[in-house]
């Protein structure tokens, strides 16, 4: 079977399983509280499954339905088999499921018994079956009406644009039971992913569902290349992607030799994946829930006007408490959530409505005498939402239950929501996109200014008021911190609505030129510089020397001043051992420097052209075992690990992706000129980052890590002054990579 036909068979099995119209339940039971009984009850509540069979030799009937003794007694081939049996019977029952031709199975049990997982993987693979689990809660295809779960869930769930794949069964149940009123398409508890993995589910959701927002709660990345490709396809179809990683994606132990590996850290792969996909990386369940709520809302901000002011780049908040206004302002600042600068027209209109002593601004404190709360707050929300600089307007209150029956706040939001429904006509500044049909994300459709309620304390929220607002389409975000982060994700979605167009081709001639040389053994410093030059990375002129006379001759050839570096075997970071001498301007200084290095570190040295001063940046690459090569850009020089100012991206990078990384550095302002220094050539630095990403893309199978530190960025150019390469042979575990090559 070729690769394309194999992929088609795999996809067909996944579809048949997730859209099953006939289900066999092995282990059906009448025992109260049992998995077998819960499984039966859930499937029998599935309107999209016209045919079911219950299987258990210990029962003649379960839940009023006849029960067959074995799966082999089923009179048709079931699309899906649910295995509600113990570990000791899983292999036996999965074998029968394969023999009767079932296309998929759900394995609820943990399959901890010795050899069970391996045997189940073999059976399903040989039969071409899809498999959810083991150790999972099952799945709920809400749109198709299929409840393939072994645990009791709510009676109904709104059908909507959100789909979720989660390795965690607890998260699966939590999201289904949240009061955020999320509308779901397909929710999968994938468990151990013995056969069918997250990449399979993503591919199915892109091709076969109406998903517009996709949430992934991932502990381990399996089949990283397919997952990246599937998520890119999702983003190209207009689906927003929200990632909640559980545990860092660990980098290989070989990376300790390279600064880039130490600087990247365990979360680097997730950050790089989010950057590649223009996806939303969240830190906990609260942020996940609020982000899914705002991204699935029918109202979305417009992107900034091309070449215009910062339209659609900031939030606006309305408060009934000066203290909470300050709290939200402080939190927003710490979370890098921007406030919009309101126009003079908006400020004047607000000033006419406020009580004496209250100053119009953003964030806005509206509470005064408490008169006409509904009209006052409704008018202020509507006025602010109409300002073209505002991305989203939030009523930031506690939304508590009022014991006197006052419902002015919900009514004010309802008034403002209705009044802002026509804001943002299609094609005009401030126009808003809708979720619409597949591929339509960001296209003109249902319009209206985004409006949310931002509540401070989840445990104090009035559930009746919250449900009232959610029922008309107003997201109620539960917590100032998680809510503000969700609003930042909402703005980011408008500002970067799609993925970069990246050339993923390989220069086969260049790869073949270097692949055998890298596999043959350590590159000399001169050869390493040639490798970098072949990829377009500028480097100083360099010559190797092994004596004082050779050193002087090399310096004369290169031109003064020069830098002298030890080339002693095994020395990776030469500055750490005093192996670098700069500013050598004549023969006497070179001879003295050589004598000192030779006495301490041996006779082998390299002589380098000295580069003019500039801003020092580190550019490197490291390999993540699951997602591949990552480019790491950081504040450079000897403080690279101490400063810990770094950004990461997956290779290869488009120029706009490389520039985005550079722009996110905290030291970015140094490149624009700091305290009278001339501006650096940022374009040249971007070119270096792109070049390193191309090297990673083409030679990543034999390069475990690369450091260019520092890359000195001057007004004219960006030059890689020092380089270190950690090799990796194909199929060799990263822990066995020990030798690094420096230049």
XYZ file of C-alpha atoms in Angstrom, residues 5-617:
613
model
C -3.722 5.117 -0.226
C -2.658 4.322 3.333
C -3.564 7.840 4.439
C -6.940 7.564 2.683
C -7.687 4.243 4.402
C -6.721 5.686 7.782
C -8.892 8.753 7.206
C -11.868 6.627 6.126
C -11.608 4.526 9.284
C -11.495 7.618 11.497
C -14.543 9.070 9.750
C -16.503 5.826 10.005
C -15.735 5.706 13.723
C -16.490 9.334 14.586
C -19.637 9.430 12.427
C -20.800 5.906 13.239
C -24.394 5.014 12.452
C -24.243 1.598 14.088
C -22.616 0.775 17.428
C -21.958 -2.449 19.320
C -21.496 -2.175 23.088
C -19.353 -4.965 24.527
C -19.647 -5.232 28.289
C -23.190 -3.879 28.523
C -24.441 -4.192 32.078
C -27.491 -3.653 34.286
C -25.420 -3.208 37.428
C -26.069 0.251 38.925
C -23.089 2.584 38.741
C -21.164 0.347 36.353
C -19.269 1.483 33.279
C -21.349 -0.974 31.237
C -24.631 0.622 32.262
C -23.412 4.191 31.780
C -22.078 3.284 28.339
C -25.446 1.827 27.320
C -27.429 4.784 28.581
C -25.238 7.286 26.753
C -25.378 5.492 23.412
C -29.128 5.006 23.679
C -29.422 8.787 24.013
C -27.721 9.225 20.631
C -30.262 10.427 18.030
C -27.722 9.961 15.238
C -27.298 6.202 15.838
C -30.220 4.245 14.391
C -28.790 0.791 15.162
C -27.186 -0.568 18.340
C -26.301 -4.015 19.669
C -25.674 -4.837 23.336
C -23.180 -7.620 24.053
C -22.649 -9.525 27.326
C -23.090 -13.274 27.877
C -24.210 -12.626 31.446
C -27.436 -10.822 30.492
C -30.443 -11.635 28.340
C -31.327 -7.954 28.246
C -30.033 -4.607 29.475
C -32.074 -1.404 29.756
C -34.978 -3.163 28.110
C -32.906 -4.138 25.079
C -31.889 -7.686 24.085
C -28.286 -8.594 24.894
C -26.210 -10.886 22.648
C -23.706 -13.362 24.088
C -20.805 -12.409 21.804
C -19.828 -9.724 19.354
C -19.665 -12.419 16.659
C -23.464 -12.765 16.990
C -24.087 -9.241 15.652
C -26.018 -9.609 12.402
C -24.319 -6.678 10.611
C -20.897 -5.091 10.594
C -20.916 -2.304 13.195
C -19.204 0.978 12.403
C -18.043 1.316 16.004
C -17.447 -1.004 18.949
C -17.312 0.275 22.523
C -15.184 -1.961 24.740
C -16.414 -1.674 28.308
C -14.458 -4.681 29.568
C -11.485 -5.199 31.878
C -7.881 -5.223 30.752
C -7.742 -9.031 30.750
C -10.399 -9.190 27.994
C -9.419 -6.241 25.837
C -7.193 -8.154 23.411
C -9.763 -10.919 22.990
C -12.653 -8.529 22.313
C -10.686 -6.234 20.019
C -9.679 -9.304 18.019
C -13.350 -10.205 17.537
C -14.157 -6.594 16.612
C -11.496 -6.760 13.911
C -12.805 -10.120 12.688
C -16.371 -8.817 12.252
C -15.038 -5.839 10.285
C -15.666 -2.959 12.689
C -14.026 0.242 11.482
C -13.290 1.668 14.922
C -13.340 1.046 18.663
C -13.306 2.983 21.910
C -11.188 1.509 24.705
C -12.182 2.955 28.078
C -9.859 0.778 30.179
C -6.302 1.773 30.974
C -4.801 -1.381 29.384
C -2.085 -1.515 32.013
C -1.635 -5.288 31.924
C 1.666 -6.423 30.433
C 1.683 -6.503 26.653
C -1.946 -5.439 26.238
C -1.247 -2.064 24.656
C 1.247 -3.478 22.201
C -1.069 -6.291 21.144
C -4.038 -3.958 20.730
C -1.951 -1.634 18.609
C -0.921 -4.567 16.405
C -4.486 -5.869 16.023
C -5.991 -2.506 15.130
C -3.141 -1.682 12.783
C -3.431 -4.958 10.904
C -7.199 -4.530 10.552
C -7.034 -0.869 9.544
C -9.196 0.089 12.511
C -9.322 3.479 14.177
C -9.044 3.395 17.957
C -9.932 5.967 20.631
C -7.914 5.373 23.798
C -6.922 3.393 25.718
C -7.610 5.108 29.048
C -10.144 7.601 27.703
C -13.651 8.926 28.301
C -14.752 8.374 24.684
C -16.133 11.062 22.393
C -19.280 13.075 21.752
C -20.070 14.018 18.177
C -22.598 16.669 19.073
C -23.489 17.662 15.535
C -24.072 14.054 14.437
C -25.793 13.041 17.668
C -23.365 10.307 18.725
C -22.580 9.883 22.432
C -19.781 7.278 22.487
C -18.996 7.731 26.176
C -18.749 5.505 29.204
C -19.602 8.258 31.650
C -22.842 10.095 32.242
C -22.917 13.561 30.718
C -25.474 16.326 30.519
C -28.703 15.726 28.633
C -28.018 18.202 25.877
C -25.228 20.394 24.596
C -25.506 23.347 22.229
C -24.312 22.573 18.724
C -21.732 25.128 17.681
C -18.346 25.898 16.204
C -16.015 24.522 18.902
C -14.230 21.168 18.687
C -11.795 19.823 21.264
C -9.242 17.021 21.431
C -7.873 16.380 24.897
C -5.534 13.755 26.302
C -7.111 14.386 29.693
C -10.421 12.758 30.512
C -10.998 15.235 33.323
C -10.651 18.159 30.935
C -13.066 16.406 28.550
C -15.790 16.289 31.210
C -14.993 19.764 32.517
C -15.420 21.403 29.128
C -18.656 19.541 28.466
C -20.028 20.661 31.814
C -18.851 24.261 31.817
C -21.461 26.982 32.185
C -19.737 29.101 29.507
C -22.393 27.943 27.020
C -19.858 26.850 24.445
C -21.410 25.387 21.314
C -19.649 22.137 20.338
C -19.211 20.203 17.138
C -16.986 17.277 18.180
C -15.234 16.599 21.508
C -12.741 13.722 21.824
C -11.050 12.293 24.914
C -8.127 10.704 23.067
C -6.379 9.087 26.043
C -3.204 7.154 25.292
C -3.635 7.396 21.492
C -2.421 3.849 20.863
C -3.518 3.996 17.219
C -5.501 7.113 16.334
C -3.798 10.311 17.441
C -4.431 14.030 17.602
C -3.230 14.524 14.024
C -5.946 12.120 12.801
C -8.653 13.978 14.693
C -7.437 17.344 13.421
C -7.465 16.115 9.821
C -11.013 14.827 10.289
C -12.215 18.077 11.822
C -10.778 20.126 8.962
C -12.267 17.889 6.273
C -15.543 16.718 7.772
C -16.867 19.098 10.434
C -18.094 22.661 10.802
C -15.415 23.443 13.358
C -14.394 27.104 13.506
C -12.477 27.011 16.820
C -10.285 24.025 17.694
C -8.982 23.462 21.215
C -6.171 20.980 21.889
C -5.146 19.881 25.379
C -1.980 17.917 24.664
C 0.432 16.047 26.912
C 2.543 14.384 24.213
C 2.898 15.153 20.524
C 2.688 12.060 18.335
C 3.305 12.215 14.591
C 4.518 15.802 14.816
C 4.912 16.413 11.078
C 1.324 15.371 10.371
C 0.053 17.382 13.307
C 1.834 20.513 12.051
C 0.476 19.976 8.548
C -3.046 19.324 9.812
C -3.067 22.407 11.995
C -1.736 24.523 9.123
C -4.605 23.210 7.016
C -6.992 24.139 9.816
C -5.674 27.682 9.959
C -5.776 28.003 6.166
C -9.438 27.002 6.378
C -10.018 29.848 8.843
C -10.181 27.699 11.986
C -8.759 29.299 15.116
C -6.470 26.981 17.077
C -6.091 27.133 20.869
C -3.288 25.094 22.481
C -3.062 24.094 26.138
C 0.110 22.009 26.618
C 0.309 19.864 29.717
C 3.984 19.411 30.544
C 6.879 20.781 28.536
C 7.948 19.245 25.260
C 11.388 18.076 26.452
C 14.460 18.855 24.402
C 17.162 16.279 23.857
C 19.974 16.062 26.402
C 22.534 16.892 23.711
C 21.364 20.469 23.749
C 23.212 21.318 26.948
C 26.298 21.911 24.794
C 24.541 24.728 22.957
C 23.334 27.965 24.508
C 20.258 27.809 22.246
C 19.058 24.625 23.942
C 19.494 26.006 27.444
C 17.845 29.301 26.515
C 14.908 27.697 24.700
C 13.470 25.879 27.716
C 10.810 23.187 27.933
C 7.930 25.325 26.631
C 9.831 26.408 23.522
C 8.300 23.861 21.147
C 4.754 24.882 22.071
C 5.591 28.571 21.657
C 7.182 27.859 18.294
C 4.168 25.831 17.150
C 1.792 28.597 18.213
C 3.863 31.154 16.317
C 3.935 29.027 13.159
C 0.168 28.575 13.231
C -0.836 32.040 14.433
C -2.454 29.955 17.176
C -3.324 30.854 20.764
C -1.162 29.351 23.514
C -2.991 29.315 26.852
C -1.711 28.498 30.302
C -4.614 26.951 32.216
C -8.208 25.805 31.986
C -9.656 29.187 32.927
C -7.825 30.882 30.069
C -8.775 28.024 27.748
C -12.462 28.318 28.538
C -12.642 32.101 28.237
C -10.602 32.036 25.016
C -12.862 29.431 23.426
C -15.835 31.580 24.446
C -14.627 34.800 22.810
C -13.233 33.142 19.684
C -16.492 31.281 19.081
C -18.564 34.435 19.497
C -20.359 35.711 16.398
C -18.746 39.139 16.816
C -15.065 39.602 16.033
C -12.785 42.661 15.903
C -11.619 44.074 12.617
C -7.875 44.132 11.900
C -5.942 47.392 11.996
C -6.434 49.617 8.983
C -3.574 49.239 6.518
C -1.217 52.127 7.031
C -3.653 53.806 9.393
C -3.871 54.377 13.137
C -4.037 51.509 15.597
C -7.639 50.661 14.818
C -8.902 47.523 16.472
C -5.815 47.197 18.637
C -7.109 47.846 22.141
C -9.777 46.951 24.653
C -12.068 49.315 26.519
C -13.518 48.559 29.941
C -16.411 50.102 31.854
C -16.529 49.756 35.653
C -18.721 50.468 38.655
C -15.733 50.587 41.007
C -12.681 52.804 40.984
C -10.638 50.198 42.836
C -11.538 47.417 40.399
C -10.830 49.767 37.509
C -7.294 50.172 38.866
C -7.003 46.424 39.428
C -7.964 45.678 35.828
C -5.601 48.365 34.536
C -2.716 46.895 36.524
C -3.492 43.369 35.366
C -3.817 44.420 31.748
C -0.446 46.147 31.897
C 1.249 43.077 33.374
C -0.385 40.831 30.776
C 0.444 43.123 27.843
C -3.213 43.717 27.008
C -3.514 47.147 25.333
C -6.179 49.725 26.087
C -7.541 51.709 23.169
C -6.969 55.455 23.003
C -10.475 56.900 22.763
C -11.135 59.743 20.360
C -11.945 63.255 21.545
C -15.462 62.805 20.192
C -15.975 59.679 22.287
C -14.534 61.318 25.402
C -16.788 64.334 24.988
C -19.871 62.138 24.604
C -18.938 60.178 27.720
C -18.334 63.361 29.678
C -21.885 64.496 29.022
C -23.266 61.342 30.666
C -21.013 61.047 33.719
C -21.752 62.451 37.159
C -19.708 65.365 38.437
C -16.266 64.317 39.596
C -15.958 61.389 37.184
C -13.469 61.795 34.346
C -14.041 60.217 30.923
C -11.273 57.861 29.885
C -10.320 54.241 29.312
C -10.721 52.302 31.543
C -13.860 54.156 32.598
C -15.389 54.416 36.073
C -19.093 55.142 35.609
C -20.459 54.776 39.126
C -21.663 57.994 40.644
C -24.976 58.527 42.359
C -26.431 55.243 41.186
C -29.302 56.855 39.275
C -30.490 55.292 35.995
C -27.916 52.521 36.086
C -29.364 50.754 33.061
C -29.407 53.845 30.845
C -26.057 55.194 32.027
C -24.100 51.983 31.591
C -25.885 51.051 28.373
C -25.139 54.433 26.810
C -21.475 54.369 27.880
C -20.956 50.855 26.524
C -22.597 51.783 23.224
C -20.612 55.011 22.886
C -17.295 53.311 23.536
C -18.053 50.353 21.253
C -18.621 52.796 18.382
C -15.111 54.261 18.716
C -13.002 52.958 15.772
C -9.942 52.402 17.985
C -11.735 49.874 20.208
C -11.409 46.155 19.428
C -13.734 44.910 22.137
C -15.722 46.560 24.903
C -16.082 44.914 28.312
C -18.396 45.672 31.199
C -15.944 44.800 33.978
C -18.135 44.173 36.999
C -18.626 41.328 39.452
C -22.098 40.407 38.095
C -23.256 39.264 41.520
C -26.781 38.285 42.467
C -28.680 41.371 43.638
C -30.905 40.550 46.597
C -33.216 43.455 45.864
C -33.963 42.012 42.407
C -32.061 44.725 40.519
C -31.161 43.514 37.012
C -29.941 46.841 35.629
C -26.513 45.488 34.608
C -27.789 42.602 32.461
C -30.362 44.952 30.953
C -27.693 47.545 30.167
C -25.599 44.934 28.398
C -28.610 43.708 26.453
C -29.361 47.291 25.383
C -25.772 47.908 24.297
C -25.559 44.552 22.517
C -28.650 45.384 20.494
C -27.531 48.961 19.827
C -24.122 47.849 18.520
C -25.452 45.080 16.276
C -25.187 47.258 13.172
C -21.725 48.656 13.850
C -19.041 47.673 11.353
C -20.664 47.395 7.940
C -18.975 44.951 5.533
C -15.994 46.491 3.794
C -15.861 49.599 5.961
C -13.312 50.548 8.622
C -14.158 48.636 11.732
C -16.127 46.018 9.829
C -16.377 42.696 11.589
C -16.159 39.141 10.399
C -18.285 36.218 11.439
C -17.602 32.571 11.989
C -19.981 31.662 9.204
C -19.277 28.614 7.075
C -15.972 26.778 6.713
C -13.328 29.022 5.222
C -15.271 32.202 5.955
C -13.548 33.253 9.163
C -12.788 36.941 8.911
C -15.036 37.473 5.885
C -17.926 39.971 6.058
C -21.012 38.379 7.483
C -22.917 38.938 10.679
C -21.667 42.263 11.988
C -21.644 43.941 15.345
C -19.161 45.367 17.802
C -17.658 42.768 20.171
C -19.095 43.174 23.657
C -18.352 40.999 26.709
C -18.850 40.952 30.440
C -15.617 40.616 32.407
C -16.363 39.316 35.893
C -13.855 39.468 38.718
C -14.652 36.517 40.975
C -16.105 33.346 39.385
C -17.567 32.067 42.657
C -19.622 35.260 43.047
C -21.172 35.345 39.569
C -24.966 35.198 39.420
C -25.537 32.119 37.205
C -28.981 33.323 36.148
C -27.689 36.694 34.948
C -24.714 35.064 33.236
C -26.895 32.542 31.404
C -29.281 35.308 30.371
C -26.445 37.182 28.659
C -24.796 34.113 27.166
C -28.095 33.035 25.660
C -28.133 36.150 23.437
C -24.487 35.797 22.451
C -22.645 37.916 25.038
C -19.614 36.047 26.438
C -19.382 36.254 30.225
C -15.724 35.751 31.126
C -15.078 34.320 34.568
C -12.054 36.037 36.084
C -10.215 39.276 35.341
C -6.925 37.542 34.544
C -8.267 34.764 32.327
C -10.722 37.148 30.724
C -8.092 39.745 29.861
C -5.877 37.058 28.369
C -8.819 35.838 26.309
C -9.390 39.363 25.004
C -5.723 39.571 24.022
C -6.162 36.356 22.049
C -9.234 37.860 20.390
C -7.257 40.922 19.291
C -4.365 38.742 18.115
C -6.775 36.723 15.976
C -7.796 39.884 14.157
C -4.248 41.177 13.747
C -2.791 37.916 12.405
C -5.677 35.991 10.855
C -3.602 33.432 8.925
C -0.359 31.494 8.682
C 2.762 32.661 6.881
C 3.341 31.419 3.350
C 6.603 29.527 3.730
C 8.724 27.877 1.065
C 9.079 24.310 2.335
C 11.140 23.076 -0.601
C 14.700 21.810 -0.231
C 17.743 22.820 -2.254
C 18.777 19.250 -3.055
C 22.126 20.294 -4.530
C 23.109 22.258 -1.441
C 21.930 19.505 0.879
C 23.944 16.910 -1.001
C 26.982 19.155 -0.899
C 26.976 19.228 2.897
C 25.261 16.042 4.039
C 28.216 13.683 3.455
C 30.662 16.191 4.958
C 28.596 16.491 8.122
C 28.217 12.723 8.353
C 31.955 12.118 7.798
C 33.138 13.794 10.979
C 33.796 17.144 12.639
C 33.939 20.196 10.402
C 36.940 22.429 10.759
C 36.261 26.016 11.806
C 36.955 27.099 8.232
C 34.535 24.503 6.830
C 31.870 25.522 9.348
C 32.206 29.115 8.132
C 31.858 27.846 4.550
C 28.658 26.025 5.514
C 27.218 29.211 6.989
C 28.256 31.237 3.949
C 26.535 28.718 1.660
C 23.283 29.500 3.466
C 23.843 33.244 3.279
C 25.071 33.904 6.815
C 27.819 36.585 6.777
C 30.915 35.657 8.786
C 34.290 37.349 9.377
C 37.251 36.179 7.328
C 39.051 33.352 9.099
C 42.311 31.431 8.826
C 43.559 28.432 10.804
C 47.053 28.422 12.320
C 49.206 26.114 14.437
C 52.266 28.247 15.154
C 53.229 31.814 15.899
C 54.560 32.312 12.363
C 51.380 30.961 10.761
C 49.328 33.186 13.047
C 51.244 36.311 11.992
C 50.916 35.397 8.315
C 47.174 34.868 8.667
C 46.772 38.228 10.414
C 48.670 39.992 7.624
C 46.446 38.318 5.028
C 43.183 39.144 6.789
C 44.109 42.711 7.716
C 44.334 44.498 11.036
C 42.883 44.455 13.673
C 42.255 40.738 14.234
C 40.821 38.393 16.841
C 42.641 35.272 18.026
C 40.672 32.225 19.253
C 41.786 28.867 20.555
C 40.891 25.887 18.412
C 41.688 23.346 21.105
C 39.645 20.138 20.728
C 36.751 19.858 23.162
C 36.486 23.584 23.933
C 32.929 24.606 23.049
C 32.520 28.068 24.578
C 35.940 29.648 24.202
C 35.192 32.830 26.085
C 34.469 30.698 29.176
C 38.099 29.492 29.265
C 39.762 32.733 28.253
C 40.232 31.430 24.736
C 39.453 34.650 22.856
C 41.698 37.702 22.478
C 40.322 40.735 20.613
C 41.725 44.006 19.360
C 45.114 42.733 18.160
C 46.520 45.503 15.986
C 50.147 44.509 15.271
C 52.560 41.601 15.142
C 53.828 42.014 18.695
C 50.352 41.815 20.205
C 49.468 38.804 18.038
C 52.662 36.973 19.021
C 52.061 37.627 22.698
C 48.432 36.553 22.482
C 49.366 33.376 20.631
C 51.992 32.470 23.201
C 49.481 32.852 26.012
C 46.818 30.707 24.312
C 49.329 28.056 23.227
C 50.731 27.692 26.735
C 47.308 27.244 28.321
C 45.189 25.578 25.659
C 47.464 24.216 22.969
C 48.932 25.402 19.646
C 45.814 25.257 17.453
C 44.159 28.660 16.875
C 42.045 30.537 14.366
C 42.622 34.130 13.274
C 39.514 36.209 12.530
C 38.708 39.549 11.010
C 37.535 41.868 13.792
C 33.979 43.061 13.305
C 32.917 46.614 14.076
C 30.894 47.044 17.293
C 27.125 46.556 17.217
C 24.192 44.994 19.032
C 24.871 41.374 19.992
C 22.129 38.855 19.204
